[in-house]
Short mmCIF file of C-alpha atoms in Angstrom, two decimals:
data_model
loop_
_atom_site.label_atom_id
_atom_site.label_comp_id
_atom_site.label_asym_id
_atom_site.label_seq_id
_atom_site.Cartn_x
_atom_site.Cartn_y
_atom_site.Cartn_z
CA MET I 1 24.71 4.12 19.32
CA ASP I 2 27.06 3.80 16.34
CA THR I 3 27.21 0.01 16.03
CA ALA I 4 24.65 -2.80 16.24
CA ASP I 5 24.10 -6.34 15.08
CA TYR I 6 21.44 -5.18 12.64
CA ILE I 7 20.91 -1.76 11.12
CA ILE I 8 17.41 -1.36 9.71
CA VAL I 9 16.87 1.49 7.26
CA GLY I 10 13.28 2.75 7.39
CA ALA I 11 10.76 2.66 10.24
CA GLY I 12 7.71 1.84 8.15
CA ALA I 13 5.61 -1.33 8.21
CA ALA I 14 8.49 -3.73 7.59
CA GLY I 15 11.07 -1.85 9.64
CA CYS I 16 8.87 -1.68 12.73
CA VAL I 17 8.02 -5.40 12.51
CA LEU I 18 11.69 -6.34 12.17
CA ALA I 19 12.80 -4.08 14.99
CA SER I 20 10.18 -5.58 17.28
CA ARG I 21 10.72 -9.23 16.39
CA LEU I 22 14.54 -9.19 16.27
CA THR I 23 14.81 -7.53 19.68
CA GLU I 24 12.69 -10.27 21.24
CA ASP I 25 16.10 -11.97 21.41
CA ALA I 26 17.69 -10.07 24.30
CA GLY I 27 21.22 -10.55 22.98
CA THR I 28 20.49 -8.93 19.61
CA GLU I 29 21.20 -5.20 19.22
CA VAL I 30 19.09 -3.38 16.61
CA LEU I 31 19.47 0.18 15.35
CA LEU I 32 16.39 1.44 13.51
CA LEU I 33 16.92 4.51 11.32
CA GLU I 34 14.14 6.80 10.13
CA ALA I 35 14.71 9.85 7.94
CA GLY I 36 11.50 11.48 9.17
CA GLY I 37 10.41 12.55 12.62
CA SER I 38 8.03 11.47 15.36
CA ASP I 39 4.55 10.15 14.63
CA ARG I 40 3.06 11.70 17.74
CA GLY I 41 0.09 13.94 17.03
CA LEU I 42 -3.69 13.87 16.78
CA LEU I 43 -3.80 14.24 12.98
CA ILE I 44 -1.97 10.93 12.53
CA ALA I 45 -3.98 9.16 15.22
CA MET I 46 -7.40 10.36 13.97
CA PRO I 47 -8.60 8.19 11.06
CA ALA I 48 -10.79 10.91 9.52
CA ALA I 49 -7.79 13.25 9.22
CA ILE I 50 -6.40 11.35 6.20
CA PRO I 51 -6.62 14.34 3.81
CA PHE I 52 -4.55 16.45 6.19
CA VAL I 53 -1.75 13.94 6.70
CA TYR I 54 -1.67 13.26 2.95
CA GLN I 55 -1.07 16.94 2.30
CA ASN I 56 1.37 17.50 5.16
CA LYS I 57 4.74 18.04 3.48
CA ALA I 58 6.58 17.34 6.72
CA LEU I 59 5.23 13.76 6.72
CA ASN I 60 5.83 12.98 3.06
CA TRP I 61 8.75 12.56 0.68
CA GLY I 62 6.93 14.77 -1.85
CA GLU I 63 7.80 12.70 -4.91
CA GLN I 64 6.16 12.74 -8.32
CA ALA I 65 6.11 10.16 -11.09
CA GLY I 66 6.50 11.18 -14.68
CA PRO I 67 6.35 12.64 -17.16
CA GLU I 68 4.34 9.53 -18.03
CA PRO I 69 5.02 8.76 -21.72
CA TRP I 70 1.71 6.94 -22.32
CA LEU I 71 -0.38 9.62 -20.60
CA ASP I 72 0.77 12.60 -22.67
CA GLY I 73 3.40 13.60 -20.14
CA LEU I 74 1.13 13.54 -17.07
CA MET I 75 2.81 14.04 -13.68
CA ILE I 76 1.39 11.92 -10.85
CA ASP I 77 1.76 12.70 -7.15
CA GLU I 78 3.07 9.70 -5.24
CA LYS I 79 2.58 9.68 -1.46
CA ARG I 80 5.23 7.99 0.71
CA GLY I 81 5.46 8.47 4.45
CA ARG I 82 8.53 10.19 5.88
CA VAL I 83 7.76 9.69 9.57
CA VAL I 84 7.99 6.97 12.19
CA GLY I 85 5.50 4.35 10.99
CA GLY I 86 6.26 5.23 7.37
CA SER I 87 3.28 5.11 5.06
CA THR I 88 1.23 3.31 7.73
CA SER I 89 1.12 6.67 9.53
CA ILE I 90 -0.45 8.48 6.57
CA ASN I 91 -2.33 5.85 4.54
CA ALA I 92 -6.06 5.09 4.33
CA MET I 93 -5.80 2.18 6.81
CA ILE I 94 -7.51 -0.31 4.47
CA PHE I 95 -6.62 -3.93 5.22
CA ASN I 96 -6.54 -6.30 2.25
CA ARG I 97 -4.29 -9.34 2.34
CA GLY I 98 -4.33 -9.92 -1.40
CA ASN I 99 -5.68 -12.81 -3.43
CA PRO I 100 -4.44 -16.33 -2.57
CA ARG I 101 -3.50 -16.77 -6.21
CA ASP I 102 -1.12 -13.81 -5.95
CA PHE I 103 1.02 -15.74 -3.50
CA ASP I 104 0.66 -19.04 -5.32
CA GLY I 105 2.00 -17.13 -8.32
CA TRP I 106 5.06 -16.09 -6.31
CA ARG I 107 5.67 -19.71 -5.36
CA ASP I 108 5.28 -20.85 -8.95
CA GLN I 109 7.98 -18.38 -10.04
CA GLY I 110 10.52 -20.52 -8.22
CA LEU I 111 10.08 -19.08 -4.73
CA PRO I 112 9.22 -22.00 -2.43
CA GLY I 113 7.66 -21.01 0.86
CA TRP I 114 5.71 -18.07 -0.56
CA GLY I 115 2.45 -19.79 -1.58
CA TRP I 116 -0.87 -18.91 0.09
CA GLY I 117 -0.67 -21.87 2.45
CA ASP I 118 2.83 -20.77 3.49
CA VAL I 119 2.00 -17.12 4.17
CA LEU I 120 -1.44 -17.60 5.78
CA PRO I 121 0.04 -18.50 9.23
CA TYR I 122 1.97 -15.21 9.19
CA PHE I 123 -1.13 -13.23 8.28
CA ARG I 124 -2.80 -14.86 11.28
CA LYS I 125 0.20 -14.21 13.56
CA MET I 126 0.24 -10.48 12.93
CA GLU I 127 -3.41 -9.66 13.63
CA THR I 128 -6.17 -9.49 16.16
CA PHE I 129 -9.37 -9.65 14.13
CA ALA I 130 -12.28 -8.00 15.92
CA GLU I 131 -14.69 -10.75 14.86
CA GLY I 132 -12.60 -13.45 16.48
CA ALA I 133 -9.92 -15.95 15.61
CA ASN I 134 -10.61 -18.95 13.39
CA GLU I 135 -8.78 -21.18 10.92
CA THR I 136 -7.95 -18.17 8.72
CA ARG I 137 -7.94 -15.19 11.10
CA GLY I 138 -5.70 -14.30 14.03
CA GLY I 139 -6.79 -13.43 17.54
CA ASP I 140 -3.72 -12.25 19.46
CA GLY I 141 -1.45 -10.37 17.04
CA PRO I 142 -0.23 -6.76 17.27
CA LEU I 143 -2.41 -5.32 14.48
CA GLN I 144 -5.99 -4.37 15.34
CA ILE I 145 -8.26 -5.26 12.40
CA SER I 146 -11.97 -4.43 12.39
CA ARG I 147 -14.77 -4.30 9.86
CA ALA I 148 -15.78 -0.73 9.09
CA PRO I 149 -19.16 0.25 10.56
CA ALA I 150 -20.36 1.68 7.20
CA ARG I 151 -23.30 3.41 8.87
CA HIS I 152 -24.11 5.92 6.13
CA PRO I 153 -27.15 4.77 4.08
CA LEU I 154 -25.24 5.06 0.79
CA PHE I 155 -22.99 2.17 1.77
CA ASP I 156 -26.04 -0.07 1.92
CA VAL I 157 -27.23 1.28 -1.44
CA TYR I 158 -23.81 0.52 -2.91
CA MET I 159 -23.82 -3.04 -1.57
CA ARG I 160 -27.35 -3.68 -2.84
CA SER I 161 -26.46 -2.36 -6.29
CA GLY I 162 -23.63 -4.90 -6.45
CA GLU I 163 -26.01 -7.71 -5.57
CA GLN I 164 -28.45 -6.45 -8.22
CA ALA I 165 -25.62 -6.49 -10.76
CA GLY I 166 -24.99 -10.14 -9.90
CA TYR I 167 -21.82 -9.90 -7.85
CA PRO I 168 -21.24 -12.19 -4.85
CA ARG I 169 -20.59 -11.02 -1.30
CA PRO I 170 -18.03 -13.21 0.49
CA ALA I 171 -18.37 -13.44 4.25
CA ASP I 172 -14.71 -12.46 4.66
CA HIS I 173 -12.81 -11.31 1.58
CA ASN I 174 -9.52 -11.74 3.48
CA SER I 175 -10.03 -15.45 4.17
CA GLY I 176 -9.44 -16.86 0.71
CA GLU I 177 -12.46 -15.99 -1.44
CA GLN I 178 -11.78 -12.40 -2.43
CA GLU I 179 -14.01 -11.72 -5.42
CA GLY I 180 -17.20 -9.74 -4.90
CA MET I 181 -18.61 -6.83 -2.89
CA HIS I 182 -17.42 -6.18 0.65
CA ILE I 183 -17.54 -3.89 3.64
CA ALA I 184 -13.95 -2.80 4.17
CA GLN I 185 -11.67 -4.11 6.89
CA VAL I 186 -9.53 -1.44 8.44
CA LEU I 187 -6.44 -0.95 10.60
CA ILE I 188 -8.34 0.98 13.25
CA GLY I 189 -8.49 -0.01 16.91
CA LYS I 190 -10.52 1.76 19.61
CA GLY I 191 -11.16 4.62 17.23
CA ARG I 192 -7.46 5.26 16.45
CA ARG I 193 -5.22 4.56 13.51
CA CYS I 194 -3.32 1.33 14.09
CA SER I 195 0.05 2.07 12.49
CA ALA I 196 3.21 -0.03 12.44
CA SER I 197 4.59 2.24 15.12
CA ASP I 198 1.57 1.75 17.40
CA ALA I 199 1.32 -2.00 16.84
CA TYR I 200 4.97 -3.06 16.85
CA LEU I 201 7.42 -0.32 17.78
CA LYS I 202 5.91 1.39 20.82
CA PRO I 203 5.29 -1.85 22.74
CA ALA I 204 8.99 -2.69 22.25
CA GLN I 205 10.51 0.76 22.69
CA ASN I 206 11.69 0.21 26.28
CA ARG I 207 13.88 -2.76 25.35
CA ARG I 208 17.50 -1.91 25.98
CA ASN I 209 18.57 -3.62 22.75
CA LEU I 210 16.29 -1.51 20.50
CA HIS I 211 17.58 1.89 19.43
CA LEU I 212 15.52 4.26 17.25
CA ARG I 213 17.03 7.30 15.57
CA THR I 214 14.82 9.80 13.78
CA GLY I 215 16.08 12.40 11.33
CA ALA I 216 18.64 9.83 10.18
CA HIS I 217 18.80 10.06 6.38
CA VAL I 218 20.98 7.29 4.97
CA ALA I 219 23.18 8.40 2.08
CA ARG I 220 24.67 5.02 1.18
CA ILE I 221 25.43 1.51 2.34
CA LEU I 222 29.06 0.82 3.18
CA PHE I 223 30.80 -2.28 1.82
CA ARG I 224 33.98 -4.16 2.58
CA GLY I 225 34.49 -6.13 -0.61
CA ASP I 226 31.13 -7.69 -1.38
CA ARG I 227 29.88 -7.52 2.21
CA ALA I 228 27.66 -4.75 3.60
CA VAL I 229 29.18 -3.55 6.88
CA GLY I 230 27.28 -0.36 7.71
CA VAL I 231 25.76 2.86 6.45
CA GLU I 232 26.76 6.47 6.05
CA LEU I 233 24.26 9.21 6.91
CA THR I 234 23.89 12.42 4.92
CA ASN I 235 25.61 14.28 7.78
CA GLY I 236 28.71 12.15 7.21
CA GLU I 237 28.23 9.95 10.26
CA THR I 238 29.17 6.28 9.91
CA LEU I 239 27.18 3.49 11.61
CA MET I 240 28.39 -0.10 11.58
CA ALA I 241 26.46 -3.38 11.46
CA GLY I 242 27.96 -6.55 12.90
CA LYS I 243 25.61 -8.93 11.08
CA GLU I 244 23.41 -7.28 8.45
CA VAL I 245 22.18 -4.06 6.94
CA ILE I 246 18.44 -4.48 6.30
CA VAL I 247 16.80 -2.08 3.87
CA ALA I 248 13.12 -1.57 4.71
CA ALA I 249 12.82 1.77 2.93
CA SER I 250 9.92 1.10 0.50
CA THR I 251 9.90 0.34 -3.21
CA VAL I 252 11.23 3.75 -4.22
CA GLY I 253 13.52 4.23 -1.23
CA ALA I 254 15.11 0.78 -1.43
CA ALA I 255 15.95 1.12 -5.11
CA LYS I 256 17.30 4.62 -4.61
CA LEU I 257 19.55 3.56 -1.72
CA LEU I 258 20.96 0.55 -3.56
CA LEU I 259 21.75 2.70 -6.58
CA LEU I 260 23.42 5.37 -4.44
CA SER I 261 25.47 2.58 -2.87
CA GLY I 262 26.78 1.27 -6.19
CA VAL I 263 24.41 -1.66 -6.62
CA GLY I 264 22.57 -1.41 -9.92
CA PRO I 265 23.08 -1.07 -13.69
CA ALA I 266 26.81 -0.38 -14.02
CA ASP I 267 26.58 1.97 -17.01
CA GLU I 268 24.01 4.20 -15.29
CA LEU I 269 26.05 4.33 -12.09
CA ARG I 270 29.27 5.25 -13.89
CA GLN I 271 27.51 8.06 -15.75
CA LEU I 272 26.74 9.60 -12.36
CA GLY I 273 30.27 9.08 -11.08
CA LEU I 274 29.24 6.37 -8.61
CA PRO I 275 31.64 3.47 -7.95
CA VAL I 276 30.16 0.11 -8.92
CA VAL I 277 29.94 -2.47 -6.14
CA LEU I 278 27.72 -4.88 -8.08
CA ASP I 279 26.46 -4.67 -11.66
CA GLN I 280 22.82 -5.61 -11.13
CA PRO I 281 20.62 -4.36 -14.00
CA ASN I 282 17.37 -5.35 -12.25
CA VAL I 283 17.67 -2.75 -9.47
CA GLY I 284 14.98 -0.12 -10.04
CA ARG I 285 13.24 -2.10 -12.78
CA ASN I 286 9.97 -4.07 -12.73
CA LEU I 287 8.19 -1.12 -11.05
CA GLU I 288 4.46 -1.73 -10.66
CA ASN I 289 1.63 0.30 -9.20
CA HIS I 290 -2.17 0.24 -9.23
CA PRO I 291 -3.33 2.96 -11.66
CA GLY I 292 -6.90 4.14 -11.35
CA VAL I 293 -9.56 6.80 -11.85
CA ASN I 294 -12.58 8.14 -9.97
CA LEU I 295 -16.10 7.86 -11.38
CA GLN I 296 -18.20 10.61 -9.78
CA TYR I 297 -21.91 11.38 -9.63
CA ALA I 298 -23.79 14.36 -8.23
CA ALA I 299 -26.49 13.83 -5.64
CA ARG I 300 -28.65 15.86 -3.28
CA ARG I 301 -26.69 17.17 -0.31
CA GLU I 302 -29.01 15.49 2.19
CA ASP I 303 -28.39 12.08 0.59
CA THR I 304 -24.62 12.25 1.00
CA LEU I 305 -22.05 12.44 3.74
CA VAL I 306 -21.46 16.11 2.87
CA ALA I 307 -24.62 16.92 4.84
CA GLU I 308 -22.77 15.88 8.02
CA LEU I 309 -19.60 17.85 7.27
CA GLY I 310 -20.73 21.45 7.65
CA LEU I 311 -19.17 23.67 10.32
CA ILE I 312 -21.37 22.26 13.07
CA GLY I 313 -20.86 18.72 11.80
CA GLN I 314 -17.09 19.13 11.71
CA ALA I 315 -17.07 20.50 15.26
CA ARG I 316 -19.21 17.55 16.42
CA LEU I 317 -16.90 15.13 14.58
CA GLY I 318 -13.81 16.49 16.27
CA LEU I 319 -15.31 16.73 19.75
CA GLU I 320 -16.84 13.26 19.69
CA TRP I 321 -13.55 11.76 18.59
CA LEU I 322 -11.47 13.69 21.11
CA LEU I 323 -13.75 12.74 24.00
CA PHE I 324 -14.85 9.22 23.08
CA ARG I 325 -12.76 8.06 20.05
CA ARG I 326 -15.92 7.33 18.10
CA GLY I 327 -18.18 8.78 15.41
CA LEU I 328 -17.10 10.03 11.99
CA GLY I 329 -13.68 10.95 13.35
CA ALA I 330 -12.99 7.25 13.86
CA SER I 331 -13.77 6.46 10.21
CA ASN I 332 -11.46 6.44 7.20
CA PHE I 333 -14.60 7.00 5.02
CA PHE I 334 -13.49 4.24 2.57
CA GLU I 335 -15.86 1.76 4.18
CA ALA I 336 -17.03 -0.35 1.24
CA GLY I 337 -15.34 -1.79 -1.81
CA ALA I 338 -15.12 -4.74 -4.18
CA PHE I 339 -12.75 -7.00 -6.08
CA LEU I 340 -14.14 -7.83 -9.50
CA LYS I 341 -13.10 -9.07 -12.94
CA THR I 342 -13.01 -6.56 -15.79
CA HIS I 343 -13.84 -9.33 -18.29
CA ASP I 344 -14.82 -12.99 -18.30
CA GLY I 345 -11.39 -14.05 -19.51
CA ALA I 346 -9.66 -12.82 -16.35
CA ASP I 347 -8.49 -15.78 -14.26
CA TYR I 348 -9.35 -13.96 -11.02
CA ALA I 349 -10.27 -10.47 -9.80
CA ASN I 350 -8.13 -7.80 -11.44
CA LEU I 351 -10.03 -4.67 -10.41
CA GLN I 352 -10.38 -3.04 -6.99
CA LEU I 353 -13.20 -0.62 -6.15
CA GLU I 354 -13.43 1.77 -3.19
CA PHE I 355 -16.68 3.66 -2.62
CA LEU I 356 -17.10 7.05 -0.95
CA PRO I 357 -20.52 8.53 0.02
CA LEU I 358 -19.29 11.97 -1.00
CA ALA I 359 -17.38 13.39 -3.96
CA ARG I 360 -14.03 15.16 -3.85
CA ARG I 361 -11.92 17.34 -6.09
CA VAL I 362 -8.56 19.04 -5.64
CA VAL I 363 -8.71 22.84 -5.81
CA ASN I 364 -5.46 24.82 -5.52
CA GLY I 365 -3.78 21.79 -3.99
CA LYS I 366 -6.48 21.25 -1.37
CA VAL I 367 -9.16 18.56 -1.25
CA LYS I 368 -12.70 19.94 -1.43
CA VAL I 369 -15.85 17.85 -1.02
CA PHE I 370 -19.16 18.36 -2.83
CA PRO I 371 -22.57 16.63 -2.73
CA GLY I 372 -22.30 13.38 -4.59
CA PHE I 373 -20.62 9.99 -4.42
CA GLN I 374 -17.66 8.42 -6.14
CA LEU I 375 -16.01 5.13 -6.92
CA TRP I 376 -12.25 4.73 -7.13
CA MET I 377 -11.30 1.88 -9.42
CA ASP I 378 -7.77 0.67 -9.97
CA LEU I 379 -6.20 -2.06 -12.05
CA SER I 380 -4.96 -4.57 -9.50
CA ARG I 381 -2.76 -6.61 -11.83
CA PRO I 382 -1.52 -4.24 -14.53
CA THR I 383 0.81 -5.43 -17.26
CA SER I 384 2.72 -2.16 -17.72
CA ARG I 385 6.11 -1.83 -16.03
CA GLY I 386 8.17 1.21 -15.08
CA TYR I 387 11.41 2.09 -13.34
CA VAL I 388 13.18 4.10 -10.64
CA ARG I 389 16.46 5.77 -11.63
CA LEU I 390 18.78 8.30 -10.04
CA ARG I 391 18.79 11.84 -11.38
CA SER I 392 22.09 12.55 -9.64
CA ALA I 393 24.45 11.17 -7.02
CA ASP I 394 22.99 13.58 -4.45
CA PRO I 395 21.10 11.52 -1.81
CA HIS I 396 18.79 14.50 -1.19
CA ALA I 397 17.62 14.58 -4.82
CA ALA I 398 14.33 12.88 -5.68
CA PRO I 399 14.79 9.94 -8.05
CA GLU I 400 13.20 9.67 -11.47
CA ILE I 401 10.03 7.59 -11.17
CA VAL I 402 8.16 6.47 -14.29
CA PHE I 403 5.35 3.93 -14.04
CA ASN I 404 4.60 3.69 -17.78
CA HIS I 405 0.88 3.46 -16.94
CA MET I 406 -1.27 2.47 -19.92
CA GLN I 407 1.77 1.27 -21.84
CA THR I 408 0.05 -1.95 -22.84
CA GLU I 409 -3.11 -2.49 -24.82
CA ALA I 410 -4.34 -4.88 -22.12
CA ASP I 411 -4.22 -2.12 -19.49
CA ARG I 412 -5.94 0.38 -21.74
CA LYS I 413 -8.75 -2.07 -22.44
CA ASP I 414 -9.11 -2.94 -18.77
CA LEU I 415 -9.40 0.71 -17.75
CA ILE I 416 -12.13 1.31 -20.32
CA ARG I 417 -13.93 -1.84 -19.16
CA SER I 418 -13.64 -0.60 -15.56
CA VAL I 419 -15.50 2.61 -16.37
CA ARG I 420 -18.25 0.68 -18.13
CA LEU I 421 -18.48 -1.78 -15.22
CA ALA I 422 -18.80 1.07 -12.70
CA ARG I 423 -21.46 2.79 -14.79
CA ASP I 424 -23.42 -0.44 -14.87
CA LEU I 425 -23.15 -0.68 -11.08
CA PHE I 426 -24.62 2.81 -10.68
CA SER I 427 -27.38 2.08 -13.20
CA GLN I 428 -28.92 -0.53 -10.91
CA PRO I 429 -32.36 0.08 -9.34
CA ALA I 430 -30.86 0.72 -5.91
CA TRP I 431 -29.64 4.12 -7.12
CA GLU I 432 -32.97 5.35 -8.49
CA GLY I 433 -33.93 8.65 -6.90
CA ILE I 434 -30.39 9.16 -5.56
CA ARG I 435 -28.15 9.22 -8.62
CA GLY I 436 -27.74 12.63 -10.25
CA GLU I 437 -25.73 13.49 -13.33
CA GLU I 438 -22.37 11.90 -13.96
CA VAL I 439 -19.74 14.49 -13.07
CA SER I 440 -16.61 12.63 -14.09
CA PRO I 441 -15.90 11.60 -16.78
CA GLY I 442 -19.35 12.90 -17.76
CA ALA I 443 -21.98 11.79 -20.22
CA SER I 444 -19.95 13.04 -23.20
CA ALA I 445 -17.37 10.24 -22.73
CA GLN I 446 -19.04 7.22 -24.33
CA THR I 447 -16.75 5.68 -26.92
CA ASP I 448 -13.57 3.81 -25.99
CA ALA I 449 -11.50 6.65 -27.41
CA GLU I 450 -13.39 9.28 -25.42
CA ILE I 451 -13.08 7.33 -22.17
CA LEU I 452 -9.36 6.75 -22.74
CA ASP I 453 -8.80 10.41 -23.60
CA TRP I 454 -10.40 11.42 -20.29
CA ALA I 455 -8.46 8.77 -18.37
CA LYS I 456 -5.13 10.05 -19.68
CA ARG I 457 -5.82 13.31 -17.85
CA ALA I 458 -7.47 11.79 -14.77
CA ILE I 459 -5.30 8.79 -13.87
CA GLY I 460 -3.76 8.62 -10.44
CA THR I 461 -2.50 5.72 -8.36
CA SER I 462 -3.43 3.96 -5.14
CA TYR I 463 0.11 4.61 -3.84
CA HIS I 464 1.02 0.93 -4.18
CA PRO I 465 4.44 0.83 -5.88
CA SER I 466 6.29 -2.48 -5.74
CA GLY I 467 8.88 -4.70 -7.37
CA THR I 468 12.04 -2.61 -7.88
CA CYS I 469 14.20 -5.18 -6.01
CA ARG I 470 12.08 -8.22 -6.72
CA MET I 471 12.57 -11.70 -5.31
CA SER I 472 13.74 -14.30 -7.80
CA ALA I 473 15.40 -17.68 -7.94
CA SER I 474 18.16 -16.24 -10.11
CA PRO I 475 20.02 -12.89 -10.18
CA ALA I 476 19.21 -12.75 -13.88
CA ASP I 477 15.52 -12.26 -13.05
CA GLY I 478 15.59 -10.20 -9.86
CA VAL I 479 17.60 -8.67 -7.04
CA VAL I 480 17.04 -10.76 -3.89
CA ASP I 481 16.50 -14.42 -3.09
CA ALA I 482 13.52 -15.95 -1.29
CA CYS I 483 14.94 -14.76 2.06
CA GLY I 484 15.42 -11.17 0.93
CA LEU I 485 19.22 -11.47 0.64
CA VAL I 486 20.72 -9.56 -2.28
CA HIS I 487 22.07 -11.94 -4.95
CA GLY I 488 25.85 -11.67 -5.22
CA LEU I 489 26.41 -9.82 -1.92
CA SER I 490 26.50 -10.74 1.75
CA GLY I 491 25.26 -8.95 4.83
CA LEU I 492 22.60 -7.07 2.85
CA ARG I 493 18.90 -7.86 2.94
CA ILE I 494 15.82 -6.06 1.62
CA VAL I 495 12.50 -6.44 3.39
CA CYS I 496 9.67 -4.26 2.03
CA THR I 497 7.35 -3.91 -0.97
CA ALA I 498 10.38 -3.59 -3.23
CA ILE I 499 10.91 -7.37 -3.16
CA MET I 500 7.42 -8.35 -4.31
CA PRO I 501 7.89 -10.39 -7.51
CA ARG I 502 4.40 -9.31 -8.58
CA VAL I 503 2.13 -6.73 -7.00
CA THR I 504 -0.71 -8.18 -4.93
CA THR I 505 -4.40 -7.65 -5.60
CA GLY I 506 -5.28 -4.93 -3.10
CA ASN I 507 -3.63 -2.50 -0.70
CA LEU I 508 -0.02 -3.31 0.17
CA SER I 509 0.29 -2.69 3.92
CA ALA I 510 -1.09 -6.12 4.92
CA PRO I 511 1.25 -8.18 2.69
CA THR I 512 4.17 -5.95 3.73
CA TYR I 513 3.56 -6.79 7.39
CA MET I 514 3.36 -10.46 6.42
CA ILE I 515 6.64 -10.33 4.47
CA ALA I 516 8.41 -8.77 7.44
CA GLU I 517 6.98 -11.29 9.91
CA LYS I 518 8.07 -14.18 7.71
CA LEU I 519 11.56 -12.85 7.04
CA ALA I 520 12.04 -11.95 10.71
CA ASP I 521 11.82 -15.68 11.39
CA ALA I 522 14.36 -16.34 8.63
CA ILE I 523 16.78 -13.78 10.08
CA ARG I 524 16.41 -15.27 13.56
CA GLY I 525 17.12 -18.75 12.21
CA ARG I 526 13.65 -19.99 13.05
CA ALA I 527 11.89 -22.62 10.98
CA PRO I 528 8.97 -21.17 9.01
CA PHE I 529 5.44 -21.99 10.04
CA GLN I 530 4.05 -25.18 8.59
CA SER I 531 2.07 -24.56 5.42
CA GLN I 532 -1.67 -24.26 6.01
CA GLY I 533 -4.27 -25.47 3.51
CA ARG I 534 -6.70 -23.08 1.90
CA PRO I 535 -10.11 -23.28 3.62
CA ALA I 536 -13.17 -22.32 1.59
CA ALA I 537 -14.87 -19.10 2.68
CA LYS I 538 -18.63 -19.12 3.19
CA GLU I 539 -20.91 -16.89 1.16
CA GLN I 540 -23.42 -14.80 3.08
#
């Protein structure tokens, strides 16, 4: 297959949705290109195997961000799936739509059709929620969404400590009222990871008009004048698109491919010897991520999940999952969290928490667990901005990624407040008799300066980069319009996290699916769903 109506670059969340929806029209030929290989295998399917797929170099692009100028040159690992299903085949499977005000903010930036009421019908369309359909949740979509069982006693302790600290507990944090403590919702169905490949691609794979190619690394987009007409692979092969080239290659991948194709800041492209198709200085800019740190406490082995992960426990975990698709093997372990404000002046939740009933550290590149518990906390709406740039014109070379984490005083203050908020959570009566010594950052970090000094060495990310090809009403402010079409070009569309005008509050897989569902309708010439009002969620 060397020609199609649509060529889609990247078989991640957005690419799989588009391939499935566009080929519902029998007369539409779609060629889906994935640089990685097959997603078949038990490690990907088994939710508890997250640490192994994270560390599998064959499933990952192996990129790093940095040196980070505001973190004393820190280098940060950045996970990005290089496999069918993309990052949905290696991520933690946490399902968070984002805050309604995130999307209202997109709309208010001059992007009609992207407010919460506009996108809610697409969130409903894409899911089957295990607790049933209602005015905010879907009941017959491809994605299997369930509430984590959270059976370990420490999850209950964590939830009670939040209530003791005065935080609310919304009945469904994905139905409009996000702020407060919650049991996580996960992309797990019948004990298996529910990836984009499982939900969208495999049910459509027998359609004659859908063609998937793995190991297809795109070197550049081909243009005839200002129109995208195809792509060239790194092996020199040329593939042609009759209607559009659609880039669904992630925030980093989309920016890199546009730059390699001559779409970006003209001066930077010329310095690398790349011909300029379109001088667009916004390509690769506006990079956001969710920076965060882990607060860790020691605890008795018998009080933590580590007690169930000895040799016998691991054997039981694997056998029970293999035979019945249940037990710890069917868990992602991140089964409780929260969305909270770091200070009273925040207009809505700007901090995400994820609780683990064990503690982990990386030793010689491998994740090791120890008796304790930990809380990951990331800044959900940071004010620092970074960039993606090319290091060379070689499509095999990793790009330069710099997040500029902690560039702004606001972010530094919020991170310090986050540590103090988490410490207050663990000081509640629910933890008496369980909480041991603070392992990280440790009791010696008390002043703002001491906490910030520790954070500069400890910061990581939630692997939520966005914004390098952001949507905007004008090419002066972004790269694509409200339908994902690149300003100033034709036949070229971007559909992935790269087009988010502002990062959402929470994990990015859910809004990425939504974006692809919505833009699939636009590509097919279908009218968007009618805007739906925002129902109030009930407190429990």
